[in-house]
Amino acid sequence: MDVTADRPSLTKGADPILSVRNLETTFAVRNSTIKAVRDVSFDLRPGEILGVVGESGSGKSATVNSLLRLLPPPPTAVTTGSVVYGGEDLLTVPARRLRAIRGKEISMIFQDPSTSFNPVQTIGWQIAEAIKVHDRRISRTAVRARVIELLTMVGVPSPQVRFGQFPHEYSGGMRQRAMIAMALANSPKIIIADEPTTALDVTIQAQILDLLEKVRTETQAATILITHDLGIIAEVADRVLVMYAGKIVESGQVREVFTDPQHPYTLGLLASLPRIDTAMEELLSIPGQPPSMSSPPSGCAFHVRCKLTQGRDRCRQEQPALTAAGGSGSHLAACHFSDEMESEAISIAAIVGTDVRAGTRP
Amino acid sequence: MTGEAIGGGMGADEAAAMLGGHLAGPEETIAGPGLPSQSPTRIALARFRRHRLAVAGLTVLVVLVVLALLAPLIAPFDPNAVDLAQYRRPPTGVHWLGTDEAGRDVLSRLMFGARVSLTVGVVAAVSAGLIGLVLGLLAGFLGGWVDALVMRLTEVVLSFPSLVVIILLVAVIGPSITSIVAVIALFEWPIGCRIVRQITRVTKETGFVLAARSVGASNLRLMTRHTMGSVISPLTVVVTLLSAQAILLEAALSFLGLGVNPPQASWGGMLRSAQSLTVLSDFPWLWLPPGIAIAITVLSINFVGDGLRDAFDPRQEM
Amino acid sequence: MLGFVLRRLIIAIPVLLGILVIAFVFVHLLPGDPVRLLVDPSQLSGAGSTQYLAQKRIELGLDKPLPVQWVLWMREVLTGNLGFSFQQRVPVLQLIQERVGSTVLLTATAVVLAVVVAIPVGVLASLKQNSVLDYLAGATSMLAISIPVFFLGLLAIYVFALQLNVLPSGGRQTLGVPPTLSDTVQHLIMPAAVLAAVLTGPYVRYVRQSMLDVLRQDYITTAVAKGASPFRVVLRHALRNALIPLTTVLAVQIPALLAGTVVIETVFAWPGLGLLVFQSIEGLDYPVILSVVMMSAVLVQLCNLVADVLAAVLDPRIRL
C-alpha cells in the first residue's frame, strides 16, 4: 500500500468548491428516529479525490445523499446545516435551481449499476436524458454524438451498438462504465461516487478505479468517493474522512491518516485490512457491532468497542470534538486520548506481527 | 398468464397479489422461541387492534351476527306474514322500515335476510378455503404432474367469469342455499390454492422439513405439521375476503332470480323488486335498506380482511 | 414477436382444452337429451321428430363413447354450431352476433373510463402517500369494491333518471326515434360509469401500490440526481415501469368485468350478451347460457394472452 508517494494533482490551500457545515440528517421510522448524520463538516477542494470511509451504516451514503437533497422529503428525512456550493446553500436553494445543479454541476455515480438504470429505457436514452434536461435546445444528432463520445471515453466498446441497448444487455462492469459516462455528461465540477465498485467483481473494480482516476485527470472534477474499503482510499484518494456512527472521527491527508492514525477506529480498520505488501500474521477484527443509530452510545460512540477506553468515564460521558491531532494542521481526530495512539499501534503490531500503519515498517 | 395475482374476484385476488409478494414462509412460525412475550399471534393481535377500520368492521360484523342469530326472537314481525291491508306502507312507528308488496315487515325481512347472506358468505368461503388448502398442499408438496394438473385446473376455473358460470349451474340444479354455497365454493377455491401451494413449496425447502424427513417422518405428517403453521394466516385473509365475495355473489344471484326460494327473505331477493321502475322511484324503503345492508356487511368484511393482512404481514415493524 | 405469441398460445392450449372439457360436462349435466341442445328445435314438433332426433344423434356422433363425443362436439363448436336457442328458435351464434356489439361498446367504454380515472388518481395517491387525497382515494375504492354492482346501478337510476331526470333509465336508444350518436351516448353514460366505478376501485389500489414500489427503486433516485423535473421523473421513469404489472391486472379483472355486465345490462336493460344471459335464465335457455359461458372463458384466455404480449412489449427484459 503505497500512500506516501506524492499525488500530482493534489491542490493544497485552494478555496473549497463545496463546504459542508454541521450537517445533520434524521430519518423518522415508525416510533423512533435514526440520526444517520451527526454534525458533519468538511470541505471539498477543486480537483481532489476525497475518500469517505466507514462500516456500512456509518452514515456515509446518507451524508452524500443529503448534499443534493436526494433523500425522501420531510417528515421522513430531515436535513439541517449548510452545504455551500458556489455561494449558495444547496439545502435551501429553490427546487428549480437545485435541479439545474443536479447532474450538471454535481453528478452522482451510484453503488449498484444493475438497479440504478431504468430497466425499460435504453442506456443511450438515459445518458442523453442527462444532457437534454439541462439543455433543451440541443439537437438530437448532437446529443447522440456526445453520448457516443462519452461511451467511448469510459471504454464501452462499439458504442454505436451499445447506445441502443437496454441495461439488462450490459454486463455489470459495462453498466458502471455507462453510469460514469452519464455522470460525466455535462462535465460536472463535482462527482459523487457512492461505493462505485462494491457491486462489481474484483477484477472489474480495479478497472473502474483506474477509470475514475483517469476521469479526474482529464476533467479536473473534484470527487467524493464513498467506500468501506480502505484499500481503495489508499489507492486513489488524496484526503480521507473516516466516519463512525454518523460522525467524522478522523480526517486528513491520506498519507497522514494511514501512517499516523489518530483515532483507534481508524487503526482498527487498518488492522483488519488484508495486505499483500507486508507480512501480517493475522487480521484483527474490531470487536462488537456497529452501534444502533436510533440510540447511539453516550459520549464517544466508539467507546463500547474501543480498547483505549479502559473504563474511563470521560469516553462514556463526553463527546470528543474533532480537533487537530498528529501534528499537522490538516489532520483532525475526535478522540480524547489520541496521544495514546502510538502505544496502541505498537501493541497491535505485537499481535499481528507488523505495524499496520503504512510507511512505518520496522 | 404470469404472476400470482390471477383471480376473478375483486378483493381476494388483491390479497393474493400482496401475499404472493412476501410469502412469509417459515419465519413467522420460528420467530417465537427467543422472545416468548412477542409470540406471532400476540404481535398480529396488537397490529390488528391498531387498524381502526378493521376493529370497526369487526364490531359491525359482531352486531350483524348477533342480530341474525336472534332474529326469531327480536324481529318485530313474522318475516313471511302476508298482510294485504298493509300494502307497501312507508316507514311508521310500527313498521320501522315500512312494508313490501305483500304487506310484510321490511325490517323483519332484513333481519332474516342477514341469516342467508352471512351463512352463504361464511360457509362458501370456508369450503372454498378448504378445497384450496387440500389441493394447494397436494400440489405444493407432491410437485410433478400433480402440481402441473392442479395449476392448470386453477387457470381453467379462473377463466370462467364466476357469476356467469354459477348462474348456469344454479339454473341447472335449482336455486337453494345449499346449491349456491356448493357452486360458489366450487369456483372460488383457486386463489387460496395458489397461495397454499406457494407457501408449501417454500416450507418444503427449508431445513427443518428436510431434517424431519431425514429422521423418517412420513410425507403426510410433514405436510400437516410443518406447513399448516405458515399457511394458516394468509389463508385466513383469503377466506375473509372470499366471504365478502360470496355475499356479493349470492346477492347478485338472488337479484337475478336465482337465489333462495320465495317467500324466504334474502337481501338480494328484496332488491329484486326494484327492477320495476315504479318501486325504484316510489318505494325506496323497499330497496335502499337491503342494498345498504349488503354494502355495510361487505365493507366491514373487507376492512377486517385488510386489517388481518396487515396484522399477519411480517415485513411490518412494530 | 410472432414466436412469442406462438409460444404463449401453446401454453394456453391445455387451458383452452380444459375449458372445453368443463363446458362439455355442462352439456351432459343439463337436463334433457344433449342432442336437443344442438339441433333446430323447429324440427322437433310434429311427426317424424323422434326419427329426426335419432338421425341427428348419429350424425353428431352422440351415440359414440364420451371421449369421441367430446371430440365431435368440439368440431361442432369450433365450426360455429353452438346449438339453437330454446326460446327464440334461432342459432345461438346468430343471437350472440346480434348482441356482442352492444356489450363490446359498454365494456370498452367502462374499461377506458376506469383506466383514465384510476391512473391519475392512483399516481397522485402514491405521490402524496397518507395525504387526505390518498385516504379519500382509498376509502372510495374500498366502497366501490364493496357495493353490489346492481345496487349502485339502481342508485344511479334513482338519482339521475328518476329524481334529476337528466339521463334515460335504460335501453340503448330512445324507442321510436331514429338512433343518433348523442342519444346512444346518453344511454351509455350510466351503465358504463357504474361498471367503470366497480373496476376503478381495484385499479386505483393497484396503480398506487405499483407506483409506491417503483418510486422506491434506485433508478428513480438516479433520474432525480440527473436534474430531471418531478414531472419527468414520474411520467417517464416511474409510471412507465409501474404500468407493466398493470397489464396483468387489467386481464385479471376481465372475468369480473364480464360478470358485471350480466348484472349491469339487466339493471339498465342494455341489449348485450349479459341481458341475453338474464333472459335465458328466465326461460331456462341452456344452449345460450352455456355458449356465453364458454365464450367468456375463451375470451378471458385471449385477454391474458394480449396482456402478456403487451407486458412483453412494454418490458424489454421479457424476450419476444
XYZ file of N, CA and C in Angstrom, chain C residues 157-168:
36
model
N -79.811 5.048 -11.265
C -81.082 5.280 -11.970
C -81.990 6.156 -11.113
N -82.046 5.819 -9.816
C -82.904 6.563 -8.898
C -82.545 8.051 -8.924
N -81.253 8.333 -8.837
C -80.822 9.729 -8.753
C -80.899 10.426 -10.109
N -80.252 9.843 -11.117
C -80.080 10.579 -12.376
C -81.265 10.462 -13.320
N -81.970 9.330 -13.288
C -83.094 9.180 -14.203
C -84.407 9.583 -13.551
N -84.617 9.157 -12.292
C -85.926 9.359 -11.687
C -86.023 10.690 -10.935
N -85.007 11.045 -10.174
C -85.066 12.285 -9.407
C -84.651 13.491 -10.249
N -83.432 13.429 -10.813
C -82.927 14.582 -11.576
C -83.442 14.583 -13.012
N -83.817 13.409 -13.495
C -84.363 13.279 -14.838
C -83.421 13.821 -15.932
N -82.133 13.540 -15.783
C -81.189 14.031 -16.789
C -80.724 12.938 -17.738
N -80.890 11.679 -17.359
C -80.429 10.588 -18.221
C -81.525 9.540 -18.335
N -81.565 8.829 -19.449
C -82.566 7.771 -19.588
C -82.279 6.630 -18.608
